């Protein structure tokens, strides 16, 4: 019988969010439909302090599916609603070149 052992140090993390300051978070691993809410929740907590700017480092983040891109859109949308600017770091990284466009649409509702 043979056993295949996986070196855990060689495995990519599923998703690690590191809040480096009250207005900076680093994302490492894989973002998907099951984990996207963690990033949104983290940013919501940061927005509660009403920062002018939030820095989000996504250089080592992989987008696994469309829902991952939707989580990034939601972060951008919530920050805009709060009057906060998001500074994305790592957007030019090779692993994000095929990611969906992060633009989002807003609509004005009549009162």
PDB file of C-alpha atoms in Angstrom:
ATOM      1  CA  UNK A   1       0.000   0.000   0.000  1.00  0.00           C
ATOM      2  CA  UNK A   2       1.400   3.387  -0.915  1.00  0.00           C
ATOM      3  CA  UNK A   3       0.527   6.653   0.767  1.00  0.00           C
ATOM      4  CA  UNK A   4       0.699   9.988  -0.993  1.00  0.00           C
ATOM      5  CA  UNK A   5       1.596  12.705   1.467  1.00  0.00           C
ATOM      6  CA  UNK A   6       0.938  16.318   0.629  1.00  0.00           C
ATOM      7  CA  UNK A   7       3.367  18.885   1.947  1.00  0.00           C
ATOM      8  CA  UNK A   8       1.095  21.477   3.506  1.00  0.00           C
ATOM      9  CA  UNK A   9       3.749  24.168   3.089  1.00  0.00           C
ATOM     10  CA  UNK A  10       3.597  23.631  -0.672  1.00  0.00           C
ATOM     11  CA  UNK A  11      -0.194  23.939  -0.865  1.00  0.00           C
ATOM     12  CA  UNK A  12      -1.770  27.263  -1.751  1.00  0.00           C
ATOM     13  CA  UNK A  13      -3.959  28.676   0.996  1.00  0.00           C
ATOM     14  CA  UNK A  14      -7.671  28.604   0.340  1.00  0.00           C
ATOM     15  CA  UNK A  15      -8.092  32.251   1.379  1.00  0.00           C
ATOM     16  CA  UNK A  16      -6.121  34.311   3.872  1.00  0.00           C
ATOM     17  CA  UNK A  17      -7.152  37.889   4.629  1.00  0.00           C
ATOM     18  CA  UNK A  18      -4.585  39.872   6.605  1.00  0.00           C
ATOM     19  CA  UNK A  19      -5.679  43.240   7.929  1.00  0.00           C
ATOM     20  CA  UNK A  20      -2.385  45.102   7.969  1.00  0.00           C
ATOM     21  CA  UNK A  21      -3.798  48.385   9.287  1.00  0.00           C
ATOM     22  CA  UNK A  22      -7.275  49.766   9.889  1.00  0.00           C
ATOM     23  CA  UNK A  23      -7.446  50.651   6.194  1.00  0.00           C
ATOM     24  CA  UNK A  24      -5.340  47.989   4.484  1.00  0.00           C
ATOM     25  CA  UNK A  25      -5.986  44.314   3.767  1.00  0.00           C
ATOM     26  CA  UNK A  26      -3.898  41.733   1.912  1.00  0.00           C
ATOM     27  CA  UNK A  27      -5.641  38.825   0.176  1.00  0.00           C
ATOM     28  CA  UNK A  28      -3.780  35.588  -0.544  1.00  0.00           C
ATOM     29  CA  UNK A  29      -5.141  32.362  -1.965  1.00  0.00           C
ATOM     30  CA  UNK A  30      -8.318  31.645  -3.884  1.00  0.00           C
ATOM     31  CA  UNK A  31     -11.459  33.744  -3.847  1.00  0.00           C
ATOM     32  CA  UNK A  32     -14.675  32.052  -4.950  1.00  0.00           C
ATOM     33  CA  UNK A  33     -18.404  32.054  -4.357  1.00  0.00           C
ATOM     34  CA  UNK A  34     -18.032  30.362  -0.978  1.00  0.00           C
ATOM     35  CA  UNK A  35     -15.345  32.702   0.387  1.00  0.00           C
ATOM     36  CA  UNK A  36     -16.230  36.033  -1.197  1.00  0.00           C
ATOM     37  CA  UNK A  37     -18.420  37.087   1.723  1.00  0.00           C
ATOM     38  CA  UNK A  38     -15.366  37.006   4.013  1.00  0.00           C
ATOM     39  CA  UNK A  39     -13.693  39.750   1.988  1.00  0.00           C
ATOM     40  CA  UNK A  40     -16.914  41.777   1.825  1.00  0.00           C
ATOM     41  CA  UNK A  41     -17.437  41.418   5.601  1.00  0.00           C
ATOM     42  CA  UNK A  42     -13.842  42.455   6.300  1.00  0.00           C
ATOM     43  CA  UNK A  43     -14.190  45.556   4.158  1.00  0.00           C
ATOM     44  CA  UNK A  44     -17.526  46.366   5.829  1.00  0.00           C
ATOM     45  CA  UNK A  45     -15.758  46.389   9.198  1.00  0.00           C
ATOM     46  CA  UNK A  46     -13.058  48.660   7.791  1.00  0.00           C
ATOM     47  CA  UNK A  47     -15.676  51.012   6.326  1.00  0.00           C
ATOM     48  CA  UNK A  48     -17.289  51.393   9.751  1.00  0.00           C
ATOM     49  CA  UNK A  49     -14.266  53.551  10.720  1.00  0.00           C
ATOM     50  CA  UNK A  50     -15.075  55.847   7.742  1.00  0.00           C
ATOM     51  CA  UNK A  51     -11.604  55.911   6.162  1.00  0.00           C
ATOM     52  CA  UNK A  52     -10.929  58.143   3.167  1.00  0.00           C
ATOM     53  CA  UNK A  53      -9.084  55.296   1.430  1.00  0.00           C
ATOM     54  CA  UNK A  54      -8.821  51.521   1.760  1.00  0.00           C
ATOM     55  CA  UNK A  55      -5.889  49.630   0.227  1.00  0.00           C
ATOM     56  CA  UNK A  56      -6.601  46.080  -0.935  1.00  0.00           C
ATOM     57  CA  UNK A  57      -3.655  43.973  -2.106  1.00  0.00           C
ATOM     58  CA  UNK A  58      -4.863  41.255  -4.494  1.00  0.00           C
ATOM     59  CA  UNK A  59      -1.536  40.456  -6.139  1.00  0.00           C
ATOM     60  CA  UNK A  60      -1.487  36.913  -4.715  1.00  0.00           C
ATOM     61  CA  UNK A  61      -5.227  36.336  -5.086  1.00  0.00           C
ATOM     62  CA  UNK A  62      -6.740  33.975  -7.648  1.00  0.00           C
ATOM     63  CA  UNK A  63     -10.307  34.454  -8.821  1.00  0.00           C
ATOM     64  CA  UNK A  64     -11.891  31.014  -9.088  1.00  0.00           C
ATOM     65  CA  UNK A  65     -15.222  31.943 -10.606  1.00  0.00           C
ATOM     66  CA  UNK A  66     -17.636  34.702 -11.564  1.00  0.00           C
ATOM     67  CA  UNK A  67     -18.797  34.987  -7.939  1.00  0.00           C
ATOM     68  CA  UNK A  68     -15.249  35.952  -6.934  1.00  0.00           C
ATOM     69  CA  UNK A  69     -15.352  38.884  -9.333  1.00  0.00           C
ATOM     70  CA  UNK A  70     -18.785  39.794  -7.965  1.00  0.00           C
ATOM     71  CA  UNK A  71     -17.301  39.952  -4.449  1.00  0.00           C
ATOM     72  CA  UNK A  72     -14.696  42.441  -5.691  1.00  0.00           C
ATOM     73  CA  UNK A  73     -17.455  44.435  -7.379  1.00  0.00           C
ATOM     74  CA  UNK A  74     -19.442  44.431  -4.142  1.00  0.00           C
ATOM     75  CA  UNK A  75     -16.436  45.712  -2.192  1.00  0.00           C
ATOM     76  CA  UNK A  76     -15.993  48.535  -4.695  1.00  0.00           C
ATOM     77  CA  UNK A  77     -19.715  49.350  -4.593  1.00  0.00           C
ATOM     78  CA  UNK A  78     -19.915  49.454  -0.785  1.00  0.00           C
ATOM     79  CA  UNK A  79     -16.821  51.621  -0.543  1.00  0.00           C
ATOM     80  CA  UNK A  80     -18.263  54.035  -3.086  1.00  0.00           C
ATOM     81  CA  UNK A  81     -21.520  54.225  -1.128  1.00  0.00           C
ATOM     82  CA  UNK A  82     -19.504  55.011   2.010  1.00  0.00           C
ATOM     83  CA  UNK A  83     -17.530  57.742   0.229  1.00  0.00           C
ATOM     84  CA  UNK A  84     -14.295  55.763   0.471  1.00  0.00           C
ATOM     85  CA  UNK A  85     -11.768  55.264  -2.322  1.00  0.00           C
ATOM     86  CA  UNK A  86     -10.424  51.740  -2.890  1.00  0.00           C
ATOM     87  CA  UNK A  87      -6.814  51.470  -4.012  1.00  0.00           C
ATOM     88  CA  UNK A  88      -6.315  48.056  -5.608  1.00  0.00           C
ATOM     89  CA  UNK A  89      -2.746  46.710  -5.530  1.00  0.00           C
ATOM     90  CA  UNK A  90      -1.705  43.857  -7.796  1.00  0.00           C
ATOM     91  CA  UNK A  91      -4.364  44.363 -10.458  1.00  0.00           C
ATOM     92  CA  UNK A  92      -1.707  44.173 -13.189  1.00  0.00           C
ATOM     93  CA  UNK A  93      -0.430  40.809 -11.958  1.00  0.00           C
ATOM     94  CA  UNK A  94      -0.369  38.046 -14.586  1.00  0.00           C
ATOM     95  CA  UNK A  95      -2.911  35.881 -12.794  1.00  0.00           C
ATOM     96  CA  UNK A  96      -5.533  38.632 -13.014  1.00  0.00           C
ATOM     97  CA  UNK A  97      -5.125  39.534 -16.673  1.00  0.00           C
ATOM     98  CA  UNK A  98      -7.957  37.215 -17.655  1.00  0.00           C
ATOM     99  CA  UNK A  99     -10.221  38.281 -14.791  1.00  0.00           C
ATOM    100  CA  UNK A 100     -13.553  39.824 -15.685  1.00  0.00           C
ATOM    101  CA  UNK A 101     -13.740  43.608 -15.838  1.00  0.00           C
ATOM    102  CA  UNK A 102     -14.418  44.986 -12.348  1.00  0.00           C
ATOM    103  CA  UNK A 103     -16.591  47.893 -13.444  1.00  0.00           C
ATOM    104  CA  UNK A 104     -20.041  47.994 -11.952  1.00  0.00           C
ATOM    105  CA  UNK A 105     -23.206  49.793 -12.898  1.00  0.00           C
ATOM    106  CA  UNK A 106     -25.199  52.032 -10.631  1.00  0.00           C
ATOM    107  CA  UNK A 107     -28.710  53.177 -11.199  1.00  0.00           C
ATOM    108  CA  UNK A 108     -30.494  56.166  -9.810  1.00  0.00           C
ATOM    109  CA  UNK A 109     -33.857  55.384  -8.329  1.00  0.00           C
ATOM    110  CA  UNK A 110     -36.580  57.957  -8.536  1.00  0.00           C
ATOM    111  CA  UNK A 111     -37.788  59.171  -5.177  1.00  0.00           C
TER     112      UNK A 111
END
